[in-house]
Short mmCIF file of C-alpha atoms in Angstrom, two decimals:
data_model
loop_
_atom_site.label_atom_id
_atom_site.label_comp_id
_atom_site.label_asym_id
_atom_site.label_seq_id
_atom_site.Cartn_x
_atom_site.Cartn_y
_atom_site.Cartn_z
CA MET A 1 40.34 147.58 2.50
CA ASN A 2 37.47 146.00 0.58
CA TYR A 3 35.43 147.55 -2.21
CA ALA A 4 32.51 148.24 0.12
CA GLU A 5 34.72 150.56 2.20
CA LEU A 6 36.17 152.15 -0.93
CA GLY A 7 32.65 152.73 -2.22
CA ARG A 8 31.63 154.28 1.10
CA ARG A 9 34.49 156.76 0.89
CA ILE A 10 33.58 157.62 -2.68
CA ARG A 11 29.99 158.31 -1.60
CA LEU A 12 31.16 160.50 1.31
CA ALA A 13 33.49 162.47 -0.97
CA ARG A 14 30.68 162.97 -3.47
CA GLU A 15 28.29 164.20 -0.81
CA GLU A 16 30.90 166.54 0.68
CA ALA A 17 31.32 168.05 -2.78
CA SER A 18 27.51 168.41 -3.08
CA LEU A 19 27.44 166.36 -6.27
CA SER A 20 24.66 164.06 -7.42
CA GLN A 21 25.27 160.57 -8.76
CA ASP A 22 24.09 161.86 -12.14
CA ALA A 23 26.76 164.60 -12.12
CA VAL A 24 29.49 162.10 -11.25
CA ALA A 25 28.23 159.65 -13.86
CA GLN A 26 28.33 162.35 -16.53
CA HIS A 27 31.87 163.38 -15.54
CA LEU A 28 33.12 159.77 -15.58
CA GLU A 29 31.14 158.94 -18.73
CA LEU A 30 29.35 156.11 -16.92
CA PRO A 31 25.69 155.18 -16.42
CA ARG A 32 24.28 156.49 -13.13
CA SER A 33 23.61 152.89 -12.15
CA ALA A 34 27.36 152.18 -12.37
CA VAL A 35 28.08 154.97 -9.88
CA SER A 36 25.45 153.55 -7.54
CA LEU A 37 27.03 150.08 -7.77
CA ILE A 38 30.50 151.53 -7.09
CA GLU A 39 29.28 153.33 -3.98
CA SER A 40 27.62 150.16 -2.70
CA GLY A 41 30.80 148.13 -3.27
CA LYS A 42 29.18 145.94 -5.93
CA ARG A 43 31.31 147.23 -8.82
CA LYS A 44 35.06 147.68 -9.01
CA VAL A 45 36.40 151.10 -9.89
CA ASP A 46 39.41 151.27 -12.19
CA SER A 47 42.38 153.58 -11.79
CA LEU A 48 41.31 156.18 -14.34
CA GLU A 49 37.80 156.41 -12.90
CA LEU A 50 39.13 156.88 -9.39
CA GLU A 51 41.70 159.47 -10.43
CA ARG A 52 39.14 161.48 -12.42
CA PHE A 53 36.72 161.26 -9.51
CA SER A 54 39.37 162.41 -7.01
CA ARG A 55 40.06 165.48 -9.12
CA LEU A 56 36.35 166.19 -9.45
CA VAL A 57 35.82 166.22 -5.66
CA GLY A 58 39.18 167.83 -4.84
CA LYS A 59 40.61 164.89 -2.89
CA SER A 60 44.04 163.28 -2.95
CA ILE A 61 43.99 159.76 -4.37
CA LEU A 62 45.39 158.55 -1.05
CA PHE A 63 42.24 159.75 0.73
CA PHE A 64 40.47 156.64 -0.49
CA PHE A 65 42.94 154.14 1.02
CA ASP A 66 44.10 152.99 4.43
CA GLU A 67 47.81 152.76 5.15
CA GLY A 68 47.89 148.98 4.95
CA SER A 69 45.34 148.46 2.21
CA GLY A 70 45.06 144.91 0.99
CA THR A 71 42.44 144.09 -1.62
CA VAL A 72 42.88 147.46 -3.31
CA GLU A 73 46.42 148.75 -3.06
CA ALA A 74 47.18 152.45 -3.02
CA SER A 75 50.53 151.70 -4.66
CA ASN A 76 48.64 151.03 -7.87
CA PHE A 77 47.66 154.70 -7.96
CA GLU A 78 50.97 156.47 -7.34
CA GLU A 79 50.75 159.97 -8.74
CA ASP A 80 54.06 159.67 -10.57
CA ASP A 81 53.11 156.42 -12.32
CA PRO A 82 51.86 157.38 -15.79
CA THR A 83 50.83 153.82 -16.58
CA GLN A 84 47.92 154.04 -14.17
CA ILE A 85 46.15 156.13 -16.79
CA LEU A 86 47.54 154.44 -19.87
CA PHE A 87 45.29 151.39 -19.82
CA SER A 88 42.12 153.32 -19.12
CA ALA A 89 42.88 156.38 -21.23
CA ASN A 90 40.84 154.92 -24.04
CA GLN A 91 38.49 157.74 -24.90
CA ALA A 92 39.30 157.11 -28.56
CA VAL A 93 39.59 153.33 -28.66
CA ASP A 94 38.98 150.29 -26.51
CA ILE A 95 42.47 148.93 -25.77
CA SER A 96 41.40 146.00 -23.61
CA LYS A 97 42.89 143.58 -26.17
CA ASP A 98 46.30 144.90 -25.17
CA ARG A 99 45.81 144.51 -21.43
CA ASP A 100 48.90 142.29 -21.23
CA GLN A 101 51.01 144.83 -23.11
CA ILE A 102 49.81 147.60 -20.84
CA GLU A 103 50.85 145.58 -17.80
CA ARG A 104 54.15 144.90 -19.54
CA PHE A 105 54.64 148.63 -19.97
CA ARG A 106 53.76 149.18 -16.33
CA GLN A 107 56.53 146.77 -15.37
CA PHE A 108 58.93 148.39 -17.83
CA TYR A 109 58.27 151.78 -16.22
CA ARG A 110 58.96 150.34 -12.76
CA ASN A 111 62.18 148.72 -14.00
CA PHE A 112 63.29 151.95 -15.68
CA SER A 113 62.62 153.89 -12.49
CA GLU A 114 64.43 151.40 -10.25
CA LEU A 115 67.47 151.29 -12.54
CA ALA A 116 67.63 155.08 -12.71
CA ARG A 117 67.47 155.34 -8.92
CA SER A 118 70.00 152.58 -8.23
CA LEU A 119 72.44 154.12 -10.72
CA ASN A 120 71.77 157.63 -9.41
CA ARG A 121 70.49 158.78 -12.80
CA ILE A 122 67.32 160.53 -11.63
CA PRO A 123 67.63 164.05 -13.11
CA ASP A 124 66.04 167.23 -11.88
CA PRO A 125 62.24 167.10 -12.22
CA TYR A 126 61.00 167.56 -15.76
CA SER A 127 58.86 170.59 -16.44
CA THR A 128 55.18 169.84 -16.77
CA GLU A 129 54.71 173.13 -18.59
CA PRO A 130 53.95 172.79 -22.31
CA GLN A 131 56.49 173.89 -24.89
CA TYR A 132 53.75 176.00 -26.49
CA ASN A 133 50.70 177.59 -24.90
CA ILE A 134 47.70 176.68 -27.00
CA PHE A 135 44.58 178.38 -25.68
CA LYS A 136 42.22 176.88 -28.24
CA PRO A 137 43.03 173.63 -30.10
CA THR A 138 42.14 174.70 -33.64
CA PRO A 139 43.64 173.74 -37.03
CA ALA A 140 45.11 177.25 -37.27
CA ALA A 141 46.82 176.85 -33.90
CA ALA A 142 48.18 173.46 -34.98
CA ARG A 143 49.62 174.99 -38.14
CA TRP A 144 51.22 177.81 -36.15
CA MET A 145 52.74 175.38 -33.66
CA ALA A 146 54.06 173.08 -36.38
CA ALA A 147 55.79 176.00 -38.09
CA LYS A 148 57.26 177.21 -34.79
CA GLU A 149 58.55 173.76 -33.93
CA ARG A 150 60.12 173.28 -37.34
CA ALA A 151 61.89 176.60 -36.87
CA ARG A 152 63.02 175.66 -33.36
CA LEU A 153 64.49 172.41 -34.67
CA GLY A 154 66.12 174.15 -37.63
CA LEU A 155 63.99 172.32 -40.18
CA PRO A 156 63.19 174.38 -43.30
CA ASP A 157 59.59 174.28 -44.49
CA SER A 158 60.81 172.73 -47.75
CA SER A 159 62.57 169.88 -45.97
CA PRO A 160 60.59 166.62 -45.69
CA ILE A 161 60.87 164.68 -42.42
CA ARG A 162 61.25 160.98 -43.11
CA ASP A 163 62.41 159.79 -39.70
CA MET A 164 60.40 161.08 -36.76
CA TRP A 165 62.00 158.46 -34.51
CA ASP A 166 65.31 160.32 -34.61
CA ILE A 167 63.62 163.63 -33.88
CA LEU A 168 61.85 162.27 -30.80
CA GLU A 169 65.05 160.73 -29.45
CA SER A 170 66.99 163.94 -30.12
CA GLN A 171 64.45 165.74 -27.91
CA GLY A 172 64.87 163.30 -25.02
CA VAL A 173 61.75 161.21 -25.71
CA ARG A 174 62.22 157.48 -25.04
CA VAL A 175 60.69 155.58 -27.96
CA MET A 176 59.91 151.87 -28.18
CA ALA A 177 57.88 149.66 -30.51
CA TRP A 178 55.82 146.65 -29.45
CA HIS A 179 53.27 144.45 -31.15
CA LEU A 180 49.79 145.75 -30.30
CA LYS A 181 46.60 143.88 -31.14
CA THR A 182 44.04 146.68 -30.95
CA PRO A 183 43.24 147.53 -34.59
CA LYS A 184 42.85 151.29 -34.10
CA LEU A 185 45.61 151.82 -31.54
CA GLY A 186 48.66 153.44 -33.10
CA GLY A 187 50.62 154.52 -30.06
CA CYS A 188 50.64 155.91 -26.55
CA PHE A 189 52.32 158.88 -24.92
CA MET A 190 53.30 158.83 -21.26
CA PHE A 191 54.88 161.55 -19.15
CA SER A 192 56.35 161.43 -15.66
CA PRO A 193 57.71 164.55 -13.89
CA SER A 194 60.58 162.45 -12.51
CA LEU A 195 61.48 160.49 -15.66
CA GLY A 196 60.17 162.52 -18.59
CA SER A 197 58.41 161.42 -21.78
CA PHE A 198 57.91 157.92 -23.17
CA VAL A 199 56.30 156.91 -26.45
CA LEU A 200 55.14 153.39 -27.18
CA VAL A 201 54.19 152.82 -30.81
CA LYS A 202 52.59 149.94 -32.66
CA GLY A 203 55.56 148.22 -34.25
CA ASN A 204 53.36 146.11 -36.50
CA ILE A 205 52.22 149.31 -38.27
CA ALA A 206 55.72 149.55 -39.72
CA LYS A 207 55.63 145.96 -40.97
CA ASN A 208 54.18 147.18 -44.25
CA SER A 209 55.09 150.85 -44.21
CA ALA A 210 57.49 152.99 -42.22
CA ASN A 211 55.52 156.03 -43.37
CA LYS A 212 52.44 155.09 -41.35
CA LEU A 213 54.57 154.85 -38.24
CA ASN A 214 56.17 158.18 -39.08
CA PHE A 215 52.79 159.91 -38.85
CA VAL A 216 51.96 158.22 -35.52
CA LEU A 217 55.29 159.40 -34.12
CA ALA A 218 54.59 162.97 -35.23
CA HIS A 219 51.20 162.72 -33.52
CA GLU A 220 52.82 161.53 -30.27
CA TYR A 221 55.46 164.25 -30.54
CA CYS A 222 52.66 166.81 -30.29
CA HIS A 223 51.61 165.25 -26.98
CA HIS A 224 55.20 165.56 -25.75
CA LEU A 225 55.22 169.24 -26.62
CA ILE A 226 51.95 170.37 -25.07
CA HIS A 227 50.10 167.58 -23.24
CA ARG A 228 52.49 166.76 -20.40
CA GLN A 229 49.83 167.27 -17.76
CA ASN A 230 47.90 164.37 -19.29
CA LYS A 231 49.92 161.39 -18.11
CA GLY A 232 48.64 158.85 -20.62
CA ILE A 233 47.22 159.47 -24.08
CA THR A 234 46.41 156.93 -26.77
CA CYS A 235 46.67 157.55 -30.50
CA ASP A 236 44.22 156.17 -33.05
CA PRO A 237 45.85 156.28 -36.52
CA SER A 238 42.48 155.92 -38.28
CA GLY A 239 41.55 159.44 -37.18
CA ASN A 240 38.53 158.50 -35.06
CA TYR A 241 39.17 160.84 -32.15
CA ARG A 242 36.76 162.09 -29.53
CA GLN A 243 39.04 164.27 -27.43
CA PRO A 244 40.24 167.76 -28.49
CA GLU A 245 43.88 166.88 -27.77
CA GLU A 246 43.66 163.98 -30.22
CA TYR A 247 42.23 166.10 -33.01
CA PHE A 248 44.88 168.71 -32.34
CA ALA A 249 47.72 166.17 -32.42
CA GLN A 250 46.42 164.92 -35.76
CA TRP A 251 46.35 168.44 -37.21
CA PHE A 252 49.83 169.11 -35.85
CA ALA A 253 51.25 165.93 -37.41
CA ALA A 254 49.79 166.82 -40.81
CA ASN A 255 51.24 170.34 -40.74
CA PHE A 256 54.56 169.26 -39.26
CA LEU A 257 55.17 166.52 -41.84
CA MET A 258 53.41 168.13 -44.82
CA PRO A 259 53.63 171.94 -44.54
CA GLU A 260 51.59 173.60 -47.25
CA GLU A 261 54.57 175.83 -48.07
CA ALA A 262 56.47 172.72 -49.17
CA LEU A 263 53.57 170.65 -50.48
CA VAL A 264 52.31 173.10 -53.10
CA PRO A 265 55.69 173.71 -54.84
CA ARG A 266 56.38 169.97 -54.93
CA LEU A 267 52.92 169.36 -56.42
CA ILE A 268 53.50 172.03 -59.08
CA THR A 269 56.74 170.30 -60.07
CA TYR A 270 54.87 167.05 -60.71
CA LEU A 271 52.05 168.82 -62.56
CA GLU A 272 54.55 170.50 -64.89
CA LYS A 273 55.73 167.04 -65.93
CA SER A 274 52.20 165.86 -66.65
CA ASP A 275 49.15 167.41 -68.27
CA GLY A 276 48.43 169.55 -65.20
CA VAL A 277 45.91 167.16 -63.68
CA ILE A 278 46.35 165.68 -60.19
CA THR A 279 46.34 161.88 -60.40
CA PRO A 280 46.57 159.10 -57.80
CA GLU A 281 50.13 158.48 -59.01
CA ILE A 282 51.11 162.07 -58.19
CA VAL A 283 49.56 161.73 -54.74
CA MET A 284 51.59 158.55 -54.23
CA HIS A 285 54.78 160.37 -55.25
CA LEU A 286 54.02 163.15 -52.76
CA ALA A 287 53.32 160.68 -49.97
CA LEU A 288 56.71 159.04 -50.48
CA ASP A 289 58.46 162.41 -50.78
CA PHE A 290 57.06 163.57 -47.43
CA GLY A 291 57.39 160.26 -45.59
CA VAL A 292 53.69 159.66 -45.01
CA SER A 293 51.12 157.11 -46.16
CA TYR A 294 49.03 157.50 -49.30
CA GLU A 295 45.92 157.92 -47.13
CA ALA A 296 47.55 160.63 -45.01
CA MET A 297 48.53 162.58 -48.13
CA LEU A 298 45.01 162.30 -49.51
CA ASN A 299 43.60 163.63 -46.25
CA ARG A 300 46.08 166.48 -46.22
CA MET A 301 45.39 167.53 -49.80
CA ALA A 302 41.63 167.50 -49.14
CA SER A 303 41.81 169.17 -45.74
CA LYS A 304 40.10 172.47 -45.03
CA GLY A 305 42.33 175.41 -45.85
CA VAL A 306 44.50 173.38 -48.24
CA GLU A 307 41.87 171.87 -50.56
CA LEU A 308 44.16 170.84 -53.40
CA ILE A 309 41.57 168.18 -54.20
CA ASP A 310 37.88 168.10 -53.36
CA LYS A 311 36.17 165.51 -51.20
CA SER A 312 34.74 163.57 -54.11
CA THR A 313 38.19 163.27 -55.69
CA ARG A 314 39.57 162.14 -52.37
CA GLU A 315 36.93 159.42 -52.16
CA GLU A 316 37.65 158.33 -55.72
CA PHE A 317 41.42 158.23 -55.19
CA SER A 318 41.04 156.34 -51.90
CA GLN A 319 39.76 153.34 -53.86
CA GLU A 320 43.18 152.90 -55.49
CA ILE A 321 45.38 150.00 -54.42
CA VAL A 322 48.67 151.33 -53.09
CA ALA A 323 50.67 148.34 -54.35
CA ASN A 324 49.47 149.02 -57.90
CA LEU A 325 50.35 152.70 -57.64
CA LEU A 326 53.84 151.87 -56.41
CA ALA A 327 54.35 149.46 -59.29
CA THR A 328 53.18 152.08 -61.77
CA ILE A 329 55.54 154.80 -60.54
CA GLY A 330 58.39 152.37 -59.89
CA ARG A 331 58.97 153.31 -56.26
CA LEU A 332 58.92 151.39 -52.98
CA THR A 333 57.50 152.22 -49.56
CA PRO A 334 60.36 152.40 -47.03
CA ARG A 335 60.51 149.79 -44.30
CA PHE A 336 61.90 149.85 -40.78
CA GLU A 337 64.44 147.06 -40.68
CA ASP A 338 64.93 147.04 -36.93
CA LEU A 339 62.60 148.69 -34.44
CA LYS A 340 63.81 149.12 -30.90
CA GLN A 341 61.94 147.10 -28.30
CA PHE A 342 63.41 149.26 -25.54
CA PRO A 343 65.01 152.73 -25.53
CA ASP A 344 68.81 152.79 -25.75
CA GLU A 345 68.98 154.54 -22.38
CA TYR A 346 67.17 151.66 -20.70
CA VAL A 347 69.38 149.01 -22.32
CA GLU A 348 72.52 150.93 -21.31
CA MET A 349 71.29 151.16 -17.70
CA VAL A 350 70.64 147.40 -17.60
CA PHE A 351 74.19 146.58 -18.68
CA ASP A 352 75.66 149.25 -16.40
CA ALA A 353 73.75 147.79 -13.45
CA TYR A 354 75.14 144.33 -14.25
CA ARG A 355 78.66 145.69 -14.68
CA LYS A 356 78.45 147.26 -11.21
CA GLY A 357 77.10 144.08 -9.62
CA LEU A 358 73.67 145.54 -8.88
CA ILE A 359 71.80 142.83 -10.79
CA SER A 360 72.51 139.22 -11.72
CA LEU A 361 72.71 137.60 -15.12
CA GLY A 362 69.22 136.21 -14.62
CA LYS A 363 67.84 139.66 -13.82
CA LEU A 364 69.60 141.13 -16.83
CA ALA A 365 67.90 138.58 -19.08
CA GLU A 366 64.56 139.29 -17.41
CA LEU A 367 64.89 143.06 -17.87
CA LEU A 368 65.83 142.68 -21.55
CA GLU A 369 63.24 139.93 -22.07
CA CYS A 370 65.76 137.53 -23.58
CA SER A 371 67.20 134.11 -22.79
CA LEU A 372 70.28 133.61 -20.63
CA GLU A 373 72.26 132.59 -23.71
CA GLU A 374 71.21 135.75 -25.53
CA ALA A 375 72.13 137.80 -22.47
CA LYS A 376 75.59 136.21 -22.38
CA SER A 377 76.09 136.93 -26.07
CA GLN A 378 75.19 140.57 -25.57
CA LEU A 379 77.58 140.83 -22.63
CA MET A 380 80.38 139.34 -24.71
CA ALA A 381 79.62 141.76 -27.55
CA ARG A 382 80.11 144.60 -25.07
CA ASP A 383 83.26 143.09 -23.57
CA ILE A 384 81.57 142.85 -20.16
CA PRO A 385 82.87 139.93 -18.04
CA ILE A 386 80.24 137.31 -17.26
CA ASP A 387 79.92 136.42 -13.58
CA LEU A 388 78.92 132.76 -13.51
CA GLY A 389 78.99 132.60 -9.72
CA VAL A 390 75.43 133.87 -9.38
CA ASP A 391 73.07 133.58 -12.31
CA SER A 392 69.70 134.29 -10.78
CA ASP A 393 68.20 136.85 -8.45
CA SER A 394 66.61 134.11 -6.40
CA GLU A 395 70.12 133.00 -5.47
CA LEU A 396 71.06 136.58 -4.67
CA LEU A 397 68.04 136.99 -2.45
CA SER A 398 68.77 133.67 -0.77
CA ASP A 399 72.33 134.71 0.00
CA ILE A 400 71.12 137.99 1.47
CA GLU A 401 68.50 136.30 3.64
CA ASN A 402 71.01 133.69 4.91
CA ALA A 403 73.48 136.42 5.78
#
């Protein structure tokens, strides 16, 4: 199928739904001229645009493709592939700089799925229902949900959370960290009914501070709890969000990591040791106590409803250099020594597949993105015998074809 035929089907679907090009353009957040070019086959339509359009007109995504489509493949739009939305789900930021990483994640998802199926580890379908029903995404609702989730996890309000990574993994979320180039992109949440939740975070955020990554993880955890119907959501750690779910996730993270019930008593303790005036040094202490960045603590203390400092004070304090504050108070920002490139579950499946003869040494190295020598070392560390008879999948495929 060529793009002219795809465009024709899009036009027919629009007309059947009695929609104007202007209405479609507004829904897709495109110029009307772009819709006209798509319908005439002169402009390509990306996966997110096509999926959003299909929902608008009430058509299955497969309606727009022939069985043996060539130029545009229907397989790229499988409903259970969350990565189809990940690249284009950039309402908050333009993530085109990380196109290669998005494709890498797409391949990771396929590999994860294939390993799970070959090892018979596909569980019962995951519920797409949210953990909490939020009817209106307001700051008050975010505070309520954060308190409920802390209670569900057995976390007292007075207990700081310094390692969100562990919490996500304990709740069955697969977490991984990669180097991302997009300045404002902090992380991505993906959900699949057949495989569950995945979180990809910007590992280079943690290069200077584990606390910044901690906040991003709390933000993504909110998506896991209530945004499972949205297959791919990006996180912008700078706070420049356009979508309600992004604002809500930011409010949730602030309340989950820095509950007012714990923040105020801790602040009073510091004030009792000083002259009763909030200083940048006290804010820095609080940020470290609660496992967040200095900026995040400033925002929390100045936020509506908390207002421990006013906006002008926040602006004044934001000019401080964090390194100088740390030197003054004699404390260090925690670092992540070793971030996982892939979830433990995925790595275990790769080695299990090799142990059972389902993949070769070459495939194992490919799946773990390491050299053959590194793959051998990891096999030896796990006391898994190395089969030197076949060391590449091309040889395996050749043997199968010759047979």
